[in-house]
C-alpha cells in the first residue's frame, strides 16, 4: 500500500495543485516580492533559477524529473518518483515495513539455517534437501536486503527527528563547517525538537504504524 501510494502521489511539484495554492497564498501575503539573495532567510520565498517558478522555503529542484518540489529529499529509482513533502510519509513507512518483514523472515530462518549448516549430520538430516536449499536462499536474501534497508531506514529516522531532508543535511553540514571556521555555532532553523519534528511529518498524535 505504501509503495503504491508513494509512486502515485505527487511529491509536491511546482505544477501540482498543492504548490499552486501555496504560491497564491504567498502572493496575497506579499511574500513573492523577491529581494536580494543576501537578505534571504530560511522562511523566505525565492525565484527558482532552473524552473522559473516561485521557490518555497525548503523547496528544491530535481534534475531528473525537471521539477521543483516541496521538501524535496531525493529521486528514488525504485519508486520511479521524486520523494518530497506529499509522499515522504509513504516512503518512510514502506521502508519500515520492508525492514520489519526482513527481520521477521530472518528470525524464522535463523534456527533452520544454523541447523542446515551445522557439522552435526544427525541434525542436518532433520531437514530435507529442498528445505535446506530454501532456508539458505531465504536467509541469505533477507540478510542482505535487511542490512541495506536498515542503513536507509535508520538514516531517514535520523532525518525525520532532526528536521532535515537528505539535501538539507548536506547544506547544514556545509554551513556548520563554515560557522566553525568563524568560531560560531550553526543551528538548523527548521529544528523544533525531535517530537515536533516527528509530528511535522506524521501529524500530531499520529502513531507510527497507522
Coordinates of C-alpha atoms in Angstrom, one line a residue, residues 22-35 44-47 53-56:
X22 CA 0.9 27.9 -1.6
X23 CA 2.0 30.3 -4.3
X24 CA -1.3 32.1 -4.3
X25 CA -1.3 32.4 -0.5
X26 CA 2.2 33.7 -0.6
X27 CA 1.3 36.2 -3.3
X28 CA -1.6 37.5 -1.3
X29 CA 0.7 37.9 1.8
X30 CA 3.2 39.8 -0.3
X31 CA 5.9 37.1 0.1
X32 CA 6.7 37.0 -3.6
X33 CA 8.4 40.4 -3.7
X34 CA 11.8 38.9 -4.1
X35 CA 14.7 40.8 -2.6
X44 CA 11.7 33.5 2.6
X45 CA 10.4 32.7 -0.9
X46 CA 12.9 32.9 -3.8
X47 CA 12.8 32.6 -7.6
X53 CA 8.8 29.3 -10.6
X54 CA 8.5 30.8 -7.1
X55 CA 10.6 28.7 -4.8
X56 CA 9.0 28.0 -1.5

